[in-house]
mmCIF file of C-alpha atoms in Angstrom:
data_model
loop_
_atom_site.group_PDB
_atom_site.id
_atom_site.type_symbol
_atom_site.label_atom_id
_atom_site.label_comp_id
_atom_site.label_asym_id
_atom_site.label_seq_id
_atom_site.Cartn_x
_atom_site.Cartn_y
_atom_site.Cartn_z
ATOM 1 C CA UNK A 1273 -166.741 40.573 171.805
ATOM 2 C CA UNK A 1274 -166.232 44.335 172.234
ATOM 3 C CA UNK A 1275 -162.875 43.371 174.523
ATOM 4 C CA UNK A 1276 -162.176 41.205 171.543
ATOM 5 C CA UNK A 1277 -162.011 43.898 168.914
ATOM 6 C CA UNK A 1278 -160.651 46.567 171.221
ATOM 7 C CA UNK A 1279 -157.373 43.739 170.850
ATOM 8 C CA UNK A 1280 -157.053 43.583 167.005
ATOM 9 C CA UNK A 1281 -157.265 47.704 166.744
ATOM 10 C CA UNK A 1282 -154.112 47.018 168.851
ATOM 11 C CA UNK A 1283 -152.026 44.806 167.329
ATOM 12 C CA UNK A 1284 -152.346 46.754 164.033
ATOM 13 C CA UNK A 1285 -151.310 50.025 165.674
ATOM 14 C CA UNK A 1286 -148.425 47.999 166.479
ATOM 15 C CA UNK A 1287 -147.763 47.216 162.914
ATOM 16 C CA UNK A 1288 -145.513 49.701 160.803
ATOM 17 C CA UNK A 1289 -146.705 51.291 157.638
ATOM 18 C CA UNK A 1290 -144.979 49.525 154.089
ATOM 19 C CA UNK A 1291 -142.005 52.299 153.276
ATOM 20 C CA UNK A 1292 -142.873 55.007 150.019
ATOM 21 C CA UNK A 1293 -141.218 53.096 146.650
ATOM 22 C CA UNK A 1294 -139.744 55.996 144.093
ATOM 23 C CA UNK A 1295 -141.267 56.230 141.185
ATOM 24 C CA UNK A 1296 -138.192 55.030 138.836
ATOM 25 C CA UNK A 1297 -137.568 52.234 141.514
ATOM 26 C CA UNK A 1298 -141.387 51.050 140.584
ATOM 27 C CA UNK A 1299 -140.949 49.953 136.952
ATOM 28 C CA UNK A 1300 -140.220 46.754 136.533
ATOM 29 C CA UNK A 1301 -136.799 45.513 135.492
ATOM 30 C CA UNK A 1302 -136.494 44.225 131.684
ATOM 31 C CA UNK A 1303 -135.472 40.677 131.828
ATOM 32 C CA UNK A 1304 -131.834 40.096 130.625
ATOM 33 C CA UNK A 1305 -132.123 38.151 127.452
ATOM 34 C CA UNK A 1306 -131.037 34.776 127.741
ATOM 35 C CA UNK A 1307 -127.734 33.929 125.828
ATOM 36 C CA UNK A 1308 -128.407 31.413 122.967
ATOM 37 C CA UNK A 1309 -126.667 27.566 123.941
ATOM 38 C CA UNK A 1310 -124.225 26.550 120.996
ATOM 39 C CA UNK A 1311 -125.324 23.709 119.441
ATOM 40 C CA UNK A 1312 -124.022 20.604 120.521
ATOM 41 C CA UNK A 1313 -121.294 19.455 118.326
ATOM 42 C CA UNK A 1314 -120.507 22.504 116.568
ATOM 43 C CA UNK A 1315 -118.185 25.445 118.332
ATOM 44 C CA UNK A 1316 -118.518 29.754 117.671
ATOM 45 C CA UNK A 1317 -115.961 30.713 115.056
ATOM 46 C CA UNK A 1318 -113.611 32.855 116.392
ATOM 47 C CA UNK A 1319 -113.487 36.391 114.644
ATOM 48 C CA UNK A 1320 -110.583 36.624 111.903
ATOM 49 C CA UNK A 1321 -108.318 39.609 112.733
ATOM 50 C CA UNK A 1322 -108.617 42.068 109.678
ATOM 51 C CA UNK A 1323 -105.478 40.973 107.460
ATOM 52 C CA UNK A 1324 -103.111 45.080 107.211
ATOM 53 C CA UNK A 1325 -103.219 46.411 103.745
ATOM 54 C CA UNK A 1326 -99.514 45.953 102.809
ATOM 55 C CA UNK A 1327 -98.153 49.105 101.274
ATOM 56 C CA UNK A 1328 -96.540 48.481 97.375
ATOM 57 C CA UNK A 1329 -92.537 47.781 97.957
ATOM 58 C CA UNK A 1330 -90.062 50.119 96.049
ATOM 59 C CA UNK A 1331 -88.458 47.357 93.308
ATOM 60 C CA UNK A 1332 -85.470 46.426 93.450
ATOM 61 C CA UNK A 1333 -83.179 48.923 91.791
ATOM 62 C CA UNK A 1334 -81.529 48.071 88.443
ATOM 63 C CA UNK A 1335 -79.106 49.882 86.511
ATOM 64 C CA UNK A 1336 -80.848 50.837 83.368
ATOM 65 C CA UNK A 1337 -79.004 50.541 79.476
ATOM 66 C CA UNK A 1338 -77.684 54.021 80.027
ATOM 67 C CA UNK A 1339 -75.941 53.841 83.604
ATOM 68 C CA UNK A 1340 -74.519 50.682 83.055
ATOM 69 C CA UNK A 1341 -72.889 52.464 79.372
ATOM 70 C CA UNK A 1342 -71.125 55.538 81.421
ATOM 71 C CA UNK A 1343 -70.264 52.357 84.524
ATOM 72 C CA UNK A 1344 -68.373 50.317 81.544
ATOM 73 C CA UNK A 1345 -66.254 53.309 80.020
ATOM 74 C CA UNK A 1346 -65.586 54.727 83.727
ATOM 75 C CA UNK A 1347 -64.176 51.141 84.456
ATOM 76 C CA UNK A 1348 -62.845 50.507 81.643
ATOM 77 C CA UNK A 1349 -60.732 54.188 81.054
ATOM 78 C CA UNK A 1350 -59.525 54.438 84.917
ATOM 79 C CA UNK A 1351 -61.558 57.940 84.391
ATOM 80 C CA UNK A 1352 -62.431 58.511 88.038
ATOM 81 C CA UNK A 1353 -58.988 57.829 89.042
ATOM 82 C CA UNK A 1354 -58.272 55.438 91.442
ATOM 83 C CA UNK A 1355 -60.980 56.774 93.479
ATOM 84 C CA UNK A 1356 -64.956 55.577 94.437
ATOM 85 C CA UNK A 1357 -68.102 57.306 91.694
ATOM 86 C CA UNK A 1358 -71.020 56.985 91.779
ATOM 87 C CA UNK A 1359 -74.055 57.325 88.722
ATOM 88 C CA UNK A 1360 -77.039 59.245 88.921
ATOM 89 C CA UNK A 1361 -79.652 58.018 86.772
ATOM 90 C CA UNK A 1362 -81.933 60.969 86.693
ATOM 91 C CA UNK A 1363 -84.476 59.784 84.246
ATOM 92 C CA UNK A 1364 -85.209 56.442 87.050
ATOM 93 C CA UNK A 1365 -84.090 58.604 90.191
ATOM 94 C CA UNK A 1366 -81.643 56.091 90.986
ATOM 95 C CA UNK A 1367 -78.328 56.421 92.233
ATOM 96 C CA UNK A 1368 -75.463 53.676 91.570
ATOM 97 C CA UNK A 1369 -72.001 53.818 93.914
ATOM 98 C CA UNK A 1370 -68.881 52.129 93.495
ATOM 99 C CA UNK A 1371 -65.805 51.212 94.617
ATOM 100 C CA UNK A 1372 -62.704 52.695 93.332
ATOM 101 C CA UNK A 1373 -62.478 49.319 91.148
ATOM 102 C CA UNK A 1374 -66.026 49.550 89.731
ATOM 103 C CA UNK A 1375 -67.576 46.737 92.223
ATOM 104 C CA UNK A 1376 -71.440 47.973 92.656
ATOM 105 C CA UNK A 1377 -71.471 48.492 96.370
ATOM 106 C CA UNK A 1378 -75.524 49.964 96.336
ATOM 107 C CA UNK A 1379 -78.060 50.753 94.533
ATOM 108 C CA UNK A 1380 -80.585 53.504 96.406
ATOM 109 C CA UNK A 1381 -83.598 55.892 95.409
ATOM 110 C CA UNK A 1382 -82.825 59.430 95.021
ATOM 111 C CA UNK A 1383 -84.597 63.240 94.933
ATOM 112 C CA UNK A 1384 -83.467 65.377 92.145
ATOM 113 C CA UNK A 1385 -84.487 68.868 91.225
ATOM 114 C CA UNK A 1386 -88.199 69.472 90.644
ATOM 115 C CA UNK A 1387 -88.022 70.796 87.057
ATOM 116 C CA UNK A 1388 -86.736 68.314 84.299
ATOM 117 C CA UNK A 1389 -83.001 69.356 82.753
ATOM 118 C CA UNK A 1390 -79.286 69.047 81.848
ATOM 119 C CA UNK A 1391 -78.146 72.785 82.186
ATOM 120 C CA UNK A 1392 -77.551 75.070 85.624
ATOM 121 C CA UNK A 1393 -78.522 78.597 85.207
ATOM 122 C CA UNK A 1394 -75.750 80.997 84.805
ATOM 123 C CA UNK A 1395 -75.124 82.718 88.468
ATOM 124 C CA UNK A 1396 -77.633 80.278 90.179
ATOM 125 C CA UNK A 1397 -74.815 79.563 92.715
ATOM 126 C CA UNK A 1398 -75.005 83.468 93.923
ATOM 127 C CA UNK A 1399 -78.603 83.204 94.213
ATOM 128 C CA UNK A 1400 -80.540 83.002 97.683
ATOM 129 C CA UNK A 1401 -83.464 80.142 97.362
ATOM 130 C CA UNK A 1402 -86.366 82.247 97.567
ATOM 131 C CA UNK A 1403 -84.667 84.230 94.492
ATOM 132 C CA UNK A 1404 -85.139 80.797 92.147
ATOM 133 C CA UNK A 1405 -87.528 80.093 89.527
ATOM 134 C CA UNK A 1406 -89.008 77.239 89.280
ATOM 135 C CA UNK A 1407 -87.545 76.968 85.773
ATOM 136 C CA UNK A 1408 -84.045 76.908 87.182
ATOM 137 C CA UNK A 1409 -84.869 73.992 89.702
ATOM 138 C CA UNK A 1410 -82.674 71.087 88.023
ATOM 139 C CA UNK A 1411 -79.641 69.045 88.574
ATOM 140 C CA UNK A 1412 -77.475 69.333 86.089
ATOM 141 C CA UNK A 1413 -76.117 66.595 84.256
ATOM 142 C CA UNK A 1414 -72.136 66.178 83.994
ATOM 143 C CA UNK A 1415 -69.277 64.643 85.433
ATOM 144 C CA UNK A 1416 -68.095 66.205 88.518
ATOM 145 C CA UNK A 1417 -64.940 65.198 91.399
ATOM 146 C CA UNK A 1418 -67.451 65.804 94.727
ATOM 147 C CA UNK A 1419 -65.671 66.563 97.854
ATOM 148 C CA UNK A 1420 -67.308 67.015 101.569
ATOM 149 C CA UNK A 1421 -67.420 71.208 102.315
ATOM 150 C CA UNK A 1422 -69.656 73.152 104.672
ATOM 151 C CA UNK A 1423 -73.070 74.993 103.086
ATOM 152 C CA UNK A 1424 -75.063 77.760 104.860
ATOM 153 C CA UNK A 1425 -75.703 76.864 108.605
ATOM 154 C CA UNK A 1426 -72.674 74.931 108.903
ATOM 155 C CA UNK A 1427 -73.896 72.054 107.507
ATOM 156 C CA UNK A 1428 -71.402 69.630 105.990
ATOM 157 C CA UNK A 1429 -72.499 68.250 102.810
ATOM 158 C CA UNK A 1430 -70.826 66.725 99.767
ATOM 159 C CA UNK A 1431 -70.464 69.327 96.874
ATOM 160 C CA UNK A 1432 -71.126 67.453 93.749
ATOM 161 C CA UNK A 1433 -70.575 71.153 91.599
ATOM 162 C CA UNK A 1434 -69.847 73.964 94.739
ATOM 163 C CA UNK A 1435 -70.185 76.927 91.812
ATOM 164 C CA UNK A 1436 -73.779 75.976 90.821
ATOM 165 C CA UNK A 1437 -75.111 75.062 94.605
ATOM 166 C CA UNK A 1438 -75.409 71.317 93.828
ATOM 167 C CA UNK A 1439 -74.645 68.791 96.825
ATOM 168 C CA UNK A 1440 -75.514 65.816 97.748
ATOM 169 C CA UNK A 1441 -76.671 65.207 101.444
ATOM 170 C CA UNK A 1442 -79.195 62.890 103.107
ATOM 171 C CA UNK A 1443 -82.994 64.335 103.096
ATOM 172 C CA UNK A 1444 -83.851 66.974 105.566
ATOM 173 C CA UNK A 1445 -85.858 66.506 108.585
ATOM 174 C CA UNK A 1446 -86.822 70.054 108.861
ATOM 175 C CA UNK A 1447 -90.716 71.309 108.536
ATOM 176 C CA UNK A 1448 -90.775 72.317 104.974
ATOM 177 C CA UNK A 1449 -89.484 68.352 103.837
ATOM 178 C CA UNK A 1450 -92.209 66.976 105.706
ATOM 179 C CA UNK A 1451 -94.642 69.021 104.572
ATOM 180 C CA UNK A 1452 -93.603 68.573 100.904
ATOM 181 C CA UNK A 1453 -92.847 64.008 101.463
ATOM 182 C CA UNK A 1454 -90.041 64.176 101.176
ATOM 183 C CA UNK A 1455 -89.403 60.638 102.704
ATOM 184 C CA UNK A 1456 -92.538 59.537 101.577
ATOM 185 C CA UNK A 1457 -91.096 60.143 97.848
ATOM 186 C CA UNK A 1458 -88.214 58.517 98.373
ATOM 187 C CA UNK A 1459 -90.145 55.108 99.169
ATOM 188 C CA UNK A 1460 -92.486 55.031 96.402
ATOM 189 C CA UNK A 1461 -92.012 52.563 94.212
ATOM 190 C CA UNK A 1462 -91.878 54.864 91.531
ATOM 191 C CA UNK A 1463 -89.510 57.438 90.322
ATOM 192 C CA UNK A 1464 -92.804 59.621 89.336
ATOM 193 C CA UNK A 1465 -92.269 61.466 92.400
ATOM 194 C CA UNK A 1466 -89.065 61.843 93.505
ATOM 195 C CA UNK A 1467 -88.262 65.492 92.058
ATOM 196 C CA UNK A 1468 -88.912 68.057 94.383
ATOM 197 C CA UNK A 1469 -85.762 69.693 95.273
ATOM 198 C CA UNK A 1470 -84.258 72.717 94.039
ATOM 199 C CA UNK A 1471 -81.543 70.958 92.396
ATOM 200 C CA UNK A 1472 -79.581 69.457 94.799
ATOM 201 C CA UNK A 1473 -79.772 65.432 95.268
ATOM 202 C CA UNK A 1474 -80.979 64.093 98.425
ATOM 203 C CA UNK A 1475 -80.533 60.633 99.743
ATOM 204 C CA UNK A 1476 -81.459 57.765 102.477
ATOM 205 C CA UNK A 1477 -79.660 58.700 105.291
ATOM 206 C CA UNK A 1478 -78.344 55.531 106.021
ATOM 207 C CA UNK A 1479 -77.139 55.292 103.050
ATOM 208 C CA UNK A 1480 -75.134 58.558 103.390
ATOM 209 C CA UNK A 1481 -73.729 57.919 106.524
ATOM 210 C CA UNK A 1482 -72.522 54.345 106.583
ATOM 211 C CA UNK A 1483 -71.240 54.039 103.140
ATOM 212 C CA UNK A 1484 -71.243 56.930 101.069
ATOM 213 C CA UNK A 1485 -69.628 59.227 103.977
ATOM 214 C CA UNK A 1486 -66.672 56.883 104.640
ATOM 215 C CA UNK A 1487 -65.761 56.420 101.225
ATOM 216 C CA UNK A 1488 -65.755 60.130 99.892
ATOM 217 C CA UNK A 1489 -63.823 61.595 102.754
ATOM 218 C CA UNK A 1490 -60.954 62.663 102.233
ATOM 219 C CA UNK A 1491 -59.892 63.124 98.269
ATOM 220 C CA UNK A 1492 -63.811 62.448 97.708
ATOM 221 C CA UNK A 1493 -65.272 60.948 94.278
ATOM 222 C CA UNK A 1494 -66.411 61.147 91.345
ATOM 223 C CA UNK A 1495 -70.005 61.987 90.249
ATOM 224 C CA UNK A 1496 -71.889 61.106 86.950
ATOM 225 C CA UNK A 1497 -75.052 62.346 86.538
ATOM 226 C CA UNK A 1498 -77.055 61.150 83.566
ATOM 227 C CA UNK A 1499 -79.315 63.698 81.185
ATOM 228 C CA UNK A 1500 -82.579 63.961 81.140
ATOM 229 C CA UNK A 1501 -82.753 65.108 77.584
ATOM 230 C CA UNK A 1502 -79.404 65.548 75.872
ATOM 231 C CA UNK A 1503 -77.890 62.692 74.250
ATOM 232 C CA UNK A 1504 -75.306 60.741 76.192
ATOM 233 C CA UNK A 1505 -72.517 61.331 74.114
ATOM 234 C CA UNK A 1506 -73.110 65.118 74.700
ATOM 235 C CA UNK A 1507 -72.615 64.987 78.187
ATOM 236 C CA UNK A 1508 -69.989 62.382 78.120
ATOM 237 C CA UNK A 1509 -68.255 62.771 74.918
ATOM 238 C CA UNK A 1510 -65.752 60.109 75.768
ATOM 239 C CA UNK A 1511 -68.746 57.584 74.990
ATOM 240 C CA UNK A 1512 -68.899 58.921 71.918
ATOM 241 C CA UNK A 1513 -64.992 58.594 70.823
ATOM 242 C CA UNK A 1514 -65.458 54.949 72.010
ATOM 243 C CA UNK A 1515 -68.797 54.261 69.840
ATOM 244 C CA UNK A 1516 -66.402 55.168 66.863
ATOM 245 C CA UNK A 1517 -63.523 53.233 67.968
ATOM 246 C CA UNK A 1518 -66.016 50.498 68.515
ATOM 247 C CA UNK A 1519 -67.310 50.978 64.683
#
């Protein structure tokens, strides 16, 4: 019996010890829950993709009572002279071009001088722009013959009225435009807006380079610019000689 025990002491020296389990290794896994089965006969609606809120469009651009007025007696009196014009409508920041036969040929938004008028400051065209008011910010109503020049930095531009500083050129790109919208004016689909130059009258640049570029070249074109608070007739006081006539 002794020889018998002396054998079992053996065999478990011959038996290796169970390995040390870590601490974190000890805790028992949570179960992973089990996934609900769909209902038989019915199938998991797929999520709907959020519909994009759709910004407001710019409407379509109409001539107003007032451009379509100075478009009839321009027509009508051969006053720009066998050659293309084109209408500002300040009041709707709208501008109007046409051929040299009066066809509409476009109808696009415009940015006009931040401070509402009809009259340029006297000497505003010797001025540098840090040296002007805030007052003497408008475009200036009138009629003008515009013709492509160069403006500080080499820049071409069209002059609308070269002794006052007014062109007409396609919105900048440079920091100070972006900071102040300007692009962002230009598409909203109100004229509310749109004034934030310091008189000059900035356009899509599309717009300026495929059509109103190739058409001004050369002799250029004339410009009408509507008021913003004189009467009509003032400005154009051939409207007014054909009111009487019309009387």
């Amino acid at each position: 019996m002794i020889q018998g025990l002396l054998a079992l002491a053996g065999l478990a020296l011959l038996v290796p010890p169970a390995a040390a389990v870590p601490l974190q290794d000890a805790k028992p896994k949570a179960a992973a829950p089990k996934k609900a089965a769909p209902k038989k006969g019915k199938r998991a609606a797929a999520a709907k993709p959020k519909a994009a809120v759709a910004k407001p469009a710019a409407p379509k651009l109409q001539p107003s009572a007032a451009t379509l007025r100075v478009q009839d007696w321009v027509s009508s009196a051969g006053d720009n002279h066998g050659l293309p014009y084109l209408i500002v409508d300040k009041p709707h920041a709208a501008l109007f071009l046409y051929d040299a036969h009066g066809k509409q040929l476009a109808a696009v938004p415009v940015l006009i001088g931040i401070a509402p008028g009809d009259d340029a400051t006297p000497g505003i065209g010797a001025k540098q722009l840090s040296e002007i008011g805030p007052a003497e910010k408008t475009t200036p109503a009138g009629r003008y013959l515009a013709k492509f020049g160069l403006a500080i930095g080499k820049e071409r531009v069209l002059w609308v009225d070269y002794y006052t500083s007014v062109a007409l050129h396609p919105v900048p790109t440079g920091a100070a435009a972006r900071k102040e919208k300007r692009r962002e004016r230009l598409a909203s689909p109100t004229p509310d807006d749109n004034r934030i130059t310091f008189g000059c009258i900035n356009v899509p640049s599309s717009f300026y380079a495929k059509l109103l570029s190739p058409m001004y070249k050369g002799k250029g074109g004339y410009v009408y610019v509507l008021p913003d608070s004189k009467p009509i007739e003032e400005v154009f006081p051939a409207l007014h000689v054909r009111s009487v006539a019309a009387r």
